[in-house]
PDB file of C-alpha atoms and ligand atoms in Angstrom:
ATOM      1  CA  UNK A  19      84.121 108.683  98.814  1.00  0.00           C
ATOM      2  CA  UNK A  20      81.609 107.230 101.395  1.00  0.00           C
ATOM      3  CA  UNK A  21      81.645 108.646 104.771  1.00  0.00           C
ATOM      4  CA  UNK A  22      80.144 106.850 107.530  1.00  0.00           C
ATOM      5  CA  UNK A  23      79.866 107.979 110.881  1.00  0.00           C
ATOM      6  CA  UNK A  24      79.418 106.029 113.774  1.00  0.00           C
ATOM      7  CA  UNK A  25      79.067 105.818 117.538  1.00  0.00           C
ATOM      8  CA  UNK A  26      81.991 104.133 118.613  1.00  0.00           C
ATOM      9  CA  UNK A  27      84.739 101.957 117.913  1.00  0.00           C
ATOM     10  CA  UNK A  28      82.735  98.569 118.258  1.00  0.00           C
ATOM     11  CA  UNK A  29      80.211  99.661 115.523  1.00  0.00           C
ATOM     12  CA  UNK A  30      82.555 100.741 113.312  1.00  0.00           C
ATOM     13  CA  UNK A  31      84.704  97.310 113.925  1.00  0.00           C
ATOM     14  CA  UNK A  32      81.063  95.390 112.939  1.00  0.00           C
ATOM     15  CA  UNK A  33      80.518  97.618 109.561  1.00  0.00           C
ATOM     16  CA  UNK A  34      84.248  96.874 108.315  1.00  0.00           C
ATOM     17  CA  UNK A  35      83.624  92.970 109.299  1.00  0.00           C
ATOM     18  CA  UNK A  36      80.646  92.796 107.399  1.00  0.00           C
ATOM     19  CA  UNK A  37      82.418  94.020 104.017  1.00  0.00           C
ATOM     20  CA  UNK A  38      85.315  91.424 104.750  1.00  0.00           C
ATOM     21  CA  UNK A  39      82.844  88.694 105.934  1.00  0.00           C
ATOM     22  CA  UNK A  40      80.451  89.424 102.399  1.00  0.00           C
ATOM     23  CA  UNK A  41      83.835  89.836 100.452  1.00  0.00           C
ATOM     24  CA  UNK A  42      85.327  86.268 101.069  1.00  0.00           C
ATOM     25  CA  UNK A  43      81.771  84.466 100.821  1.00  0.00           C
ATOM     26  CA  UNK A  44      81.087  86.062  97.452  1.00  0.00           C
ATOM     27  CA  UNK A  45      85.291  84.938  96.635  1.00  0.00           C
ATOM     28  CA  UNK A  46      86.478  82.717  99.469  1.00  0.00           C
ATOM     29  CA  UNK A  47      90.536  83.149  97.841  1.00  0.00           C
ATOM     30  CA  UNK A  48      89.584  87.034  98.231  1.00  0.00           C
ATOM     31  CA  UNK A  49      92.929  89.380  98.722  1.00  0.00           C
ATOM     32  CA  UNK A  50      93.132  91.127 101.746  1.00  0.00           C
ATOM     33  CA  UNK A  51      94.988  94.540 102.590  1.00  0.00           C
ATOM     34  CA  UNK A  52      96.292  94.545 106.119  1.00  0.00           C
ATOM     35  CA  UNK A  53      97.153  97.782 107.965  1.00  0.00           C
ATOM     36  CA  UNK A  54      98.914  98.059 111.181  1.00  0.00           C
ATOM     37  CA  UNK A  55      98.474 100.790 113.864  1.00  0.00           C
ATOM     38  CA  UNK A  56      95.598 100.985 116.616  1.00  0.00           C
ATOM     39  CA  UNK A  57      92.797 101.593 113.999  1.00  0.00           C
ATOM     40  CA  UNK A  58      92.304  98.343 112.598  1.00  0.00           C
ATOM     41  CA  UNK A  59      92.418  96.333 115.941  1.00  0.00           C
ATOM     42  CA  UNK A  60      89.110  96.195 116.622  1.00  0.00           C
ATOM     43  CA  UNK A  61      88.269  94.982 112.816  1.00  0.00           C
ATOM     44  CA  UNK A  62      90.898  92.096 113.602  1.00  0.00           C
ATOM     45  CA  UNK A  63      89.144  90.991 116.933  1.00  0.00           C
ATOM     46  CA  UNK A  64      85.567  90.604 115.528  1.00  0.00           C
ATOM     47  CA  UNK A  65      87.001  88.887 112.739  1.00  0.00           C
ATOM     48  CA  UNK A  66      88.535  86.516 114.957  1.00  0.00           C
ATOM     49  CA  UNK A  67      85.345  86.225 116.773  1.00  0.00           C
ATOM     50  CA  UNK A  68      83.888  85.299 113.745  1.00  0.00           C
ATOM     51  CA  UNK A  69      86.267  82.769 112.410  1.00  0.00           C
ATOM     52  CA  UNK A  70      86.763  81.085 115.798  1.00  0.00           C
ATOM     53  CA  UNK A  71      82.737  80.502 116.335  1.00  0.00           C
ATOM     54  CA  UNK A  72      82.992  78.836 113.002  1.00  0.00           C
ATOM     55  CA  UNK A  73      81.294  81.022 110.787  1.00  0.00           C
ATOM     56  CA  UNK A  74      84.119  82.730 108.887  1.00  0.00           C
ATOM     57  CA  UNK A  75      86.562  80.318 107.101  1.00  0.00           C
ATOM     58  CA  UNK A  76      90.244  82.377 106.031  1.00  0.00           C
ATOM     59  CA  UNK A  77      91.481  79.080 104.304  1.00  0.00           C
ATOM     60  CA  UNK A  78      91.489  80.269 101.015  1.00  0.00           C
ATOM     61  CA  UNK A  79      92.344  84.060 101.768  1.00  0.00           C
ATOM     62  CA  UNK A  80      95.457  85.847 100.913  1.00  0.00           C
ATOM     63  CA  UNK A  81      96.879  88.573 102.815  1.00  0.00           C
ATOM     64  CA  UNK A  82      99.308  91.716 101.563  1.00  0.00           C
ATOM     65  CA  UNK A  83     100.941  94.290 104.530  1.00  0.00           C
ATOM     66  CA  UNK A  84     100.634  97.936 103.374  1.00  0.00           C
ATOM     67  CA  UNK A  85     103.942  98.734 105.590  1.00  0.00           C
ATOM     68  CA  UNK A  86     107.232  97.993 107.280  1.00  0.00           C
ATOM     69  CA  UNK A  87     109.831  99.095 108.922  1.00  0.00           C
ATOM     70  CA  UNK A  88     113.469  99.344 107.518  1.00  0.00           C
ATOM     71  CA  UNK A  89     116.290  98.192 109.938  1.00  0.00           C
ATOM     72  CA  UNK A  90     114.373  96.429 112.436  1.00  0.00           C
ATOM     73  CA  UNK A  91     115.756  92.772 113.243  1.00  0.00           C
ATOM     74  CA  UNK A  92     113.697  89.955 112.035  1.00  0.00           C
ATOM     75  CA  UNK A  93     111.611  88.755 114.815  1.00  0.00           C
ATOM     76  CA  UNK A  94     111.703  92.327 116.008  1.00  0.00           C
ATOM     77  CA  UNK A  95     108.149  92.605 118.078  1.00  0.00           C
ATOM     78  CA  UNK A  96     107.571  96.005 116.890  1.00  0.00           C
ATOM     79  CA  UNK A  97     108.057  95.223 112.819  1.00  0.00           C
ATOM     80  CA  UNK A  98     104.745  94.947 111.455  1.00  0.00           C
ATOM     81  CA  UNK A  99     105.492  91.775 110.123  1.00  0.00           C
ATOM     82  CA  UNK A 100     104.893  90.434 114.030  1.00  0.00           C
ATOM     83  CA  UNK A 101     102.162  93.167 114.334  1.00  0.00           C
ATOM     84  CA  UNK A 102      99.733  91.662 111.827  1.00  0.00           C
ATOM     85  CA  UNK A 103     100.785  87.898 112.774  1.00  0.00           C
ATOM     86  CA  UNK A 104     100.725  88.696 116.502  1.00  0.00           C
ATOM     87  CA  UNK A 105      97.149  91.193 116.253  1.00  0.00           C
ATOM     88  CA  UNK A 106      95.563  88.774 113.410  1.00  0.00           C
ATOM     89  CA  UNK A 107      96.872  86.095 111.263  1.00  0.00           C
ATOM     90  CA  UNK A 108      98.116  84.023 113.790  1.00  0.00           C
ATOM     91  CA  UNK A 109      94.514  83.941 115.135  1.00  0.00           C
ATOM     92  CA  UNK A 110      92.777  82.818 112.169  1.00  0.00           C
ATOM     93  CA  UNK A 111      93.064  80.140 109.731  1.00  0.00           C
ATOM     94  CA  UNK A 112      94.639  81.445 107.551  1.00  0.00           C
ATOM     95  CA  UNK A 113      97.792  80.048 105.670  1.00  0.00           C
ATOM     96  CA  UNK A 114     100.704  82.062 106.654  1.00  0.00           C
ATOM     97  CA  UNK A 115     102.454  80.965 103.854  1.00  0.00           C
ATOM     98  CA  UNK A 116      99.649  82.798 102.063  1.00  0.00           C
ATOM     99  CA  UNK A 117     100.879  86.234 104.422  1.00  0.00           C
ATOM    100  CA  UNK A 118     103.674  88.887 102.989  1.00  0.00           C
ATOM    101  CA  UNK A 119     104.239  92.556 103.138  1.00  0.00           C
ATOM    102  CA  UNK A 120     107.177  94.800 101.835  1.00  0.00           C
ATOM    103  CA  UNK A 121     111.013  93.566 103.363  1.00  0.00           C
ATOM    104  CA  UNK A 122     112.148  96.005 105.120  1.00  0.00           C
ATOM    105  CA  UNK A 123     115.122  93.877 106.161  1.00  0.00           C
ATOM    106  CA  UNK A 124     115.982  92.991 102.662  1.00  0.00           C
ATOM    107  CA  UNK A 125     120.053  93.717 101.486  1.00  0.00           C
ATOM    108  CA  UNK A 126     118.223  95.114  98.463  1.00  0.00           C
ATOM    109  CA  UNK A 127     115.241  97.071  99.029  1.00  0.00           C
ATOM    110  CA  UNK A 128     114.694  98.471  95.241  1.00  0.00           C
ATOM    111  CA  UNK A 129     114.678  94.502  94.775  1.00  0.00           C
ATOM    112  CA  UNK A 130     112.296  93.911  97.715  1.00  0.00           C
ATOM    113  CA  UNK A 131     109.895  96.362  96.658  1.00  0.00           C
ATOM    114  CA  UNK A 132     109.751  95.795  92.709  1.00  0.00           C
ATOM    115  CA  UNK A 133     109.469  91.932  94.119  1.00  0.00           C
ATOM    116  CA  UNK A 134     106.636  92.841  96.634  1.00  0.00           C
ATOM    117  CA  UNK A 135     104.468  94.733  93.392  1.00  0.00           C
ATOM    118  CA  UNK A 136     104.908  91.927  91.299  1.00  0.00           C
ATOM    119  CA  UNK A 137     103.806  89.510  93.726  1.00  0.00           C
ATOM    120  CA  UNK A 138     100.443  91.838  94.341  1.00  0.00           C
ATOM    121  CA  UNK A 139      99.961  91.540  90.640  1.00  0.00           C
ATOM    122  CA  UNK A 140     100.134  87.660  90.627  1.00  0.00           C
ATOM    123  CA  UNK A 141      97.508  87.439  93.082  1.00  0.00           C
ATOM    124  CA  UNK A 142      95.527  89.491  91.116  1.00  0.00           C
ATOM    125  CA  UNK A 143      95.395  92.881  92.844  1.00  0.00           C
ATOM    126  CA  UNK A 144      93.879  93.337  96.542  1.00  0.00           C
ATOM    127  CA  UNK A 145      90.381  93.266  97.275  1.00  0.00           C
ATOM    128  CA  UNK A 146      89.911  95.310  99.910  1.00  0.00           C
ATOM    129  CA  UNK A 147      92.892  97.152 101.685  1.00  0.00           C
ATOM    130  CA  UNK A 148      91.645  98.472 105.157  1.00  0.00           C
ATOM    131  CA  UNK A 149      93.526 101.778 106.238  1.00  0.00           C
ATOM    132  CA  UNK A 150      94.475 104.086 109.117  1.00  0.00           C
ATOM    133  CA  UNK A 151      95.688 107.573 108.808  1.00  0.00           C
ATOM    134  CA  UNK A 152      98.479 109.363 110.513  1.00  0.00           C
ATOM    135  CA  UNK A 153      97.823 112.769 112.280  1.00  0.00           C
ATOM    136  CA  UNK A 154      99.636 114.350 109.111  1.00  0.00           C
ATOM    137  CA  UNK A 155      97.086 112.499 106.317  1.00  0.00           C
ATOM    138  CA  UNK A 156      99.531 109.480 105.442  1.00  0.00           C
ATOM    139  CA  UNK A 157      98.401 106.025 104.653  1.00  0.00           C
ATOM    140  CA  UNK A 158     100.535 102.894 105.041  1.00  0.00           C
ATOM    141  CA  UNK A 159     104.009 105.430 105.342  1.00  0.00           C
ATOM    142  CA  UNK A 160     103.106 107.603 102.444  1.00  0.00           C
ATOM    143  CA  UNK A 161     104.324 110.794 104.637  1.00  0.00           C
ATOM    144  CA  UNK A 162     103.249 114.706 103.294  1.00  0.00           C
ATOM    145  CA  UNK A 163     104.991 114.888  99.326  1.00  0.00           C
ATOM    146  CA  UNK A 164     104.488 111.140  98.735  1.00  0.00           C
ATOM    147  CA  UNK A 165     103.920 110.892  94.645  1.00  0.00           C
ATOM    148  CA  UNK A 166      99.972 110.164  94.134  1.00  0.00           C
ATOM    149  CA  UNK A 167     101.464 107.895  91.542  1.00  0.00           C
ATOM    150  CA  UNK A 168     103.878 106.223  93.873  1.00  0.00           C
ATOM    151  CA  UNK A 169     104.546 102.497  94.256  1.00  0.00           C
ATOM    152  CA  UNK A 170     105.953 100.373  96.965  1.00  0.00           C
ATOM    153  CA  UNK A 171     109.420 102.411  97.903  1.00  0.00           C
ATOM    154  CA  UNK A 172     111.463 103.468 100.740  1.00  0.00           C
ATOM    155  CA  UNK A 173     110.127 106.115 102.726  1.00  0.00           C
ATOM    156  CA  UNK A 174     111.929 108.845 105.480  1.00  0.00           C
ATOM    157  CA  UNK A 175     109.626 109.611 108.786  1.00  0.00           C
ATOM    158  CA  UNK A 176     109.058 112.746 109.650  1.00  0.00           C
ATOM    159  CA  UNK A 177     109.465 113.298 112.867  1.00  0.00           C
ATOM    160  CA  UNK A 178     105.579 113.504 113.989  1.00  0.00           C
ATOM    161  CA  UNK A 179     105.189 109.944 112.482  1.00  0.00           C
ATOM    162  CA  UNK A 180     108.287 108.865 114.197  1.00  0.00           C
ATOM    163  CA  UNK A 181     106.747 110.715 117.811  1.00  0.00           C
ATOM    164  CA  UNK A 182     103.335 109.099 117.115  1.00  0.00           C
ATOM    165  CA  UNK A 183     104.753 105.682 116.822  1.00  0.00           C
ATOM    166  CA  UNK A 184     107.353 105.788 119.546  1.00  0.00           C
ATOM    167  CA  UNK A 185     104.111 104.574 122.387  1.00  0.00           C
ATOM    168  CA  UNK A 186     105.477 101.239 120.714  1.00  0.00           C
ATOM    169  CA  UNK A 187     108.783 101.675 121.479  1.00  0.00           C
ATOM    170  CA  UNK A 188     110.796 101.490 124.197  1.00  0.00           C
ATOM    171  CA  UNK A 189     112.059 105.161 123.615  1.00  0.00           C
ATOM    172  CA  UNK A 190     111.816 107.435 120.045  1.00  0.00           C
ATOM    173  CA  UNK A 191     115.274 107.002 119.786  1.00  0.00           C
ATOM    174  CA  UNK A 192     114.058 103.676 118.905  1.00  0.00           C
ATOM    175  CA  UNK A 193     111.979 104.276 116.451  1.00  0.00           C
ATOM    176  CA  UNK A 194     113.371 103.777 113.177  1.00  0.00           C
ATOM    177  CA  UNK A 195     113.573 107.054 110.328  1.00  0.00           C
ATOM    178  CA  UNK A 196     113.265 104.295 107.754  1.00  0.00           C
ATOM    179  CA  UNK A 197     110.122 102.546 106.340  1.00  0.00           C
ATOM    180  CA  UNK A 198     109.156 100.563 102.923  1.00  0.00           C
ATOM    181  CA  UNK A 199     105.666 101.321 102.001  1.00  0.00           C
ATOM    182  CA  UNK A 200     103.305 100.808  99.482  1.00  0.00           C
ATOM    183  CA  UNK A 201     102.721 103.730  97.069  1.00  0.00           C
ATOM    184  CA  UNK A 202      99.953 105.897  97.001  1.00  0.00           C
ATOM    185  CA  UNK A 203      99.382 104.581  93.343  1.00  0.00           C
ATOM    186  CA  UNK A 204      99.685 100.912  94.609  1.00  0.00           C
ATOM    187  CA  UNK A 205      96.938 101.085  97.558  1.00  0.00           C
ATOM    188  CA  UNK A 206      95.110 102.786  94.173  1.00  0.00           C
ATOM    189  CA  UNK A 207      94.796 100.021  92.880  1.00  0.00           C
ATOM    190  CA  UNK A 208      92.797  98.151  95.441  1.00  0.00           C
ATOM    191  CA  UNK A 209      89.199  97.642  94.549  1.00  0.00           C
ATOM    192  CA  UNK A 210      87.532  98.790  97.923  1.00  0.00           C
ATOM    193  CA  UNK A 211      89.639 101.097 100.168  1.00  0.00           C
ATOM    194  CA  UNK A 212      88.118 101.019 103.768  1.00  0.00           C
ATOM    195  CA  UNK A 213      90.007 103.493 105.991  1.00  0.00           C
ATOM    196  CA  UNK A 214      89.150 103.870 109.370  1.00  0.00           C
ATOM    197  CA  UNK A 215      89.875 106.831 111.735  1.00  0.00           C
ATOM    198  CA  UNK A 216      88.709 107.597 116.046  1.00  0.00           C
ATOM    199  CA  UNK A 217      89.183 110.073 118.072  1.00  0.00           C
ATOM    200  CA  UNK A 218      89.932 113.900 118.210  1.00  0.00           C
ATOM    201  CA  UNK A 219      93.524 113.839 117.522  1.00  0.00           C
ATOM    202  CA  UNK A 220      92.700 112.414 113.481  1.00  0.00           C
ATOM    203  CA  UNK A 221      90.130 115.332 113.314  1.00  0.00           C
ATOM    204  CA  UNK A 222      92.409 117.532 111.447  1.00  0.00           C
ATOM    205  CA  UNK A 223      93.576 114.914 108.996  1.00  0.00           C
ATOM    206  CA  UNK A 224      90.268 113.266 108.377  1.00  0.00           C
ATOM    207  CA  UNK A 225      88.855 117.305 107.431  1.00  0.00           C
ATOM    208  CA  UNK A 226      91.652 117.765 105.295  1.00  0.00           C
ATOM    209  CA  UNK A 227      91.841 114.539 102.934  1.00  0.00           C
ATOM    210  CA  UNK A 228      87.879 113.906 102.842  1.00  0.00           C
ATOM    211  CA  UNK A 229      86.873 118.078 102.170  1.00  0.00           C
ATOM    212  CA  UNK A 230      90.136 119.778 101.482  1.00  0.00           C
ATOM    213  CA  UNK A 231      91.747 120.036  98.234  1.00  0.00           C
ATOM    214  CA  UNK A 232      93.716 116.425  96.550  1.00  0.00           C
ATOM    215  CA  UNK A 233      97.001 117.242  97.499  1.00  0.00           C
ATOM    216  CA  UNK A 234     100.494 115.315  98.067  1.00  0.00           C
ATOM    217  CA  UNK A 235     100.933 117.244 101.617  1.00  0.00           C
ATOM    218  CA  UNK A 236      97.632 115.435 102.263  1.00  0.00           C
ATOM    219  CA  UNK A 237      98.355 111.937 101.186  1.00  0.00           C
ATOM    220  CA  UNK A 238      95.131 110.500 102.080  1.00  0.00           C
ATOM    221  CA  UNK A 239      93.313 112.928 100.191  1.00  0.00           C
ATOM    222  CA  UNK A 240      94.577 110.881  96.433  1.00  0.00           C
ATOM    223  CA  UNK A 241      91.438 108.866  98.181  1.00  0.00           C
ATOM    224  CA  UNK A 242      88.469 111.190  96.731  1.00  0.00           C
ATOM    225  CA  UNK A 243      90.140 109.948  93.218  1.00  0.00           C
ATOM    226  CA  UNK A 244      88.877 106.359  94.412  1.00  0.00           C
ATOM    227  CA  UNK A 245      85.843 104.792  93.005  1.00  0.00           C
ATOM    228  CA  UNK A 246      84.917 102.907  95.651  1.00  0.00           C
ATOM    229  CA  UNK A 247      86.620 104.217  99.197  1.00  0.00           C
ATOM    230  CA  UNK A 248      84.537 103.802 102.346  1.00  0.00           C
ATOM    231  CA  UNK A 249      85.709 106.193 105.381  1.00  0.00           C
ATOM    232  CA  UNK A 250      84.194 105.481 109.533  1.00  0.00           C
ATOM    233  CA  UNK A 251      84.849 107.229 111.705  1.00  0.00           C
ATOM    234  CA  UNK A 252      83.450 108.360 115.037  1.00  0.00           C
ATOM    235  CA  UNK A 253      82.179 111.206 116.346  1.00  0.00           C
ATOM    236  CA  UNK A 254      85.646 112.567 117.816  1.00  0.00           C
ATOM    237  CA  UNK A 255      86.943 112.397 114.431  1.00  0.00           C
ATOM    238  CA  UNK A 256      84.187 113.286 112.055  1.00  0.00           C
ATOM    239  CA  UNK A 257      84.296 116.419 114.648  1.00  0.00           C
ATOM    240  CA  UNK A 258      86.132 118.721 112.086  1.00  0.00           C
ATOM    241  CA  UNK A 259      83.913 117.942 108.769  1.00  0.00           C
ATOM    242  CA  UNK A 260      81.388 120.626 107.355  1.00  0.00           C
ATOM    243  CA  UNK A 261      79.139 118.040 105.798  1.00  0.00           C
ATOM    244  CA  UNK A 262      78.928 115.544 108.605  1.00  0.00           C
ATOM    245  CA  UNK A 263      75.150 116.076 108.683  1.00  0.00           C
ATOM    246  CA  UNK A 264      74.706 115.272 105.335  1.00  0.00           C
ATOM    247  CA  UNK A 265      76.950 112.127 105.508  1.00  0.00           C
ATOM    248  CA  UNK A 266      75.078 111.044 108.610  1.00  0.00           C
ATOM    249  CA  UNK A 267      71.390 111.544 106.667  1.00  0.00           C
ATOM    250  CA  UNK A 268      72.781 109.568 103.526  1.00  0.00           C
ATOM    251  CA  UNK A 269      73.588 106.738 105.641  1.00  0.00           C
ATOM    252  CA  UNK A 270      70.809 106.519 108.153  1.00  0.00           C
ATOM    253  CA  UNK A 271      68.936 106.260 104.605  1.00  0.00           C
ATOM    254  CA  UNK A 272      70.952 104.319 102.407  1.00  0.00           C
ATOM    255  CA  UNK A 273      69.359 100.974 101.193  1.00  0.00           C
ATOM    256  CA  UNK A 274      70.145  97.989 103.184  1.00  0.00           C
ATOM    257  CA  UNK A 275      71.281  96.068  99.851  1.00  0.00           C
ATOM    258  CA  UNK A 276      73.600  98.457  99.023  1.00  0.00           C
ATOM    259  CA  UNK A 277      76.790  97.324 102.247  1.00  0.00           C
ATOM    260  CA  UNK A 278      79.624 100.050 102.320  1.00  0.00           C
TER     261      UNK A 278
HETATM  262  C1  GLP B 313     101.372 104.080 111.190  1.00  0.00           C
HETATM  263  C2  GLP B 313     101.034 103.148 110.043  1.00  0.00           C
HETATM  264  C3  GLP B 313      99.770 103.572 109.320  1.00  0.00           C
HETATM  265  C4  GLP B 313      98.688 103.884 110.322  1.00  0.00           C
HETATM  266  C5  GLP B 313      99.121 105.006 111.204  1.00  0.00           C
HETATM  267  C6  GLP B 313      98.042 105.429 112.201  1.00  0.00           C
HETATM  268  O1  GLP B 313     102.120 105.162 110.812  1.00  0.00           O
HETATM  269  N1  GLP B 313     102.071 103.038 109.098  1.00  0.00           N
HETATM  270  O2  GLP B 313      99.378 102.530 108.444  1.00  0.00           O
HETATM  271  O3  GLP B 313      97.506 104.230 109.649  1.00  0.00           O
HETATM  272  O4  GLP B 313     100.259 104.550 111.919  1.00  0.00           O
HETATM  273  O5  GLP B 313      98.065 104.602 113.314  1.00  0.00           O
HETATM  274  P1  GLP B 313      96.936 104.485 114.394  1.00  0.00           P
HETATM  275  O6  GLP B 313      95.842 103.721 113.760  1.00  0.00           O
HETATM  276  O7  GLP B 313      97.564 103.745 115.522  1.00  0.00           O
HETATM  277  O8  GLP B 313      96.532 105.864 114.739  1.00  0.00           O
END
């Protein structure tokens, strides 16, 4: 596990870009892992920035969601189906068609989900899945117990998910208790994992799945079993890590060549 730290939001948003940007040059069809949530936002703007100057052609790209909501209408503004159109897709050109994530309005969610796998293995497996983490160490909605092995499945909240998330919703009686998500085993199988994580409130979770033991109450923590995961964070969240002065000297002297 790489851990990068960083000033601020802005220079982490540049280092992500970069990967993405020398991903789909090197494989211009490359497979994309979208998360939702505040992290990624500023990844998604200066990838916009660089598609709409012309430099940075999605065309060929394919795009998988990590998460959704179960119960929410279609349409819903909050489902992260809209999210990732609304924050992203629908500001690149990309091919929506080219666009899914996990149904969580499907009549048959076992269905859905074994559906949503086998279409990640027809495109060949994702490239590089970007990440957030929830103040309890989850990734997409793989809450504290989540399987390490787990695969694309319906998930309960627990309630500090459900408060964390309710500053989208109109109240967090509105928030549903339901999610699909991809496993822990499925977002595995990516080939780069970049997860991204700011401020004080991720402290805890970021000390806990980068130093603490691999453990299903930490989900993120199946991460150290990656070969190739890439965590940036800033200051405010790198605050809780004992080595932060070693990542910090690895990086200031790591080998231009070498990318995250
Ligand atoms: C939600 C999403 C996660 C995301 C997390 C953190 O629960 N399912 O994918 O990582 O929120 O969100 P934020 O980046 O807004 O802190």
């Amino acid at each position: 596990m790489e851990v990068v730290i960083l000033p601020d939001q802005s220079a982490i948003a540049a280092v992500a870009a970069d990967a993405i940007e020398a991903l789909i040059r090197r494989k211009p069809a490359a497979v994309l892992g979208l998360a939702t949530g505040s992290s990624p936002l500023g990844v998604y703007d200066e990838l916009v920035k660089r598609c709409q100057s012309g430099g940075l052609s999605f065309a060929d790209v394919v795009g998988f969601a990590l998460d959704e909501y179960v119960g929410l209408p279609v349409g819903h503004r909050q489902s992260y189906r809209e999210v990732i159109r609304r924050e992203f897709t629908d500001r690149i050109n990309i091919d929506p068609a080219k666009v899914q994530g996990p149904d969580g309005a499907a009549g048959d969610i076992p269905a859905a989900c074994a559906a949503f796998e086998e279409a990640l293995r027809a495109a060949g497996g994702v490239d590089l899945q970007l990440l957030g983490v929830g103040t309890d160490g989850h990734i997409g909605f793989n809450e504290p117990g989540s399987s390490l092995a787990s695969r694309t499945r319906i998930k309960s909240l627990v309630d500090q998910t459900r408060r964390d998330n309710s500053r989208f919703f109109d109240s967090l009686d509105d928030v549903p208790h339901h999610v699909v998500t991809q496993g822990l085993g499925t977002i595995m199988d990516a080939r780069h994992i970049v997860l991204i994580a700011t401020g004080a409130q991720k402290a805890r979770a970021v000390h806990d799945f980068v130093e603490g033991p691999v453990a299903a109450i930490c989900a993120a923590s199946v991460l150290q079993l990656h070969p190739h995961a890439t965590v940036l964070l800033d200051e405010a969240a790198a605050s809780g890590l004992k080595l932060a002065d070693y990542y910090r000297h690895t990086y200031a002297n790591k080998p231009a060549w070498q990318g995250i």
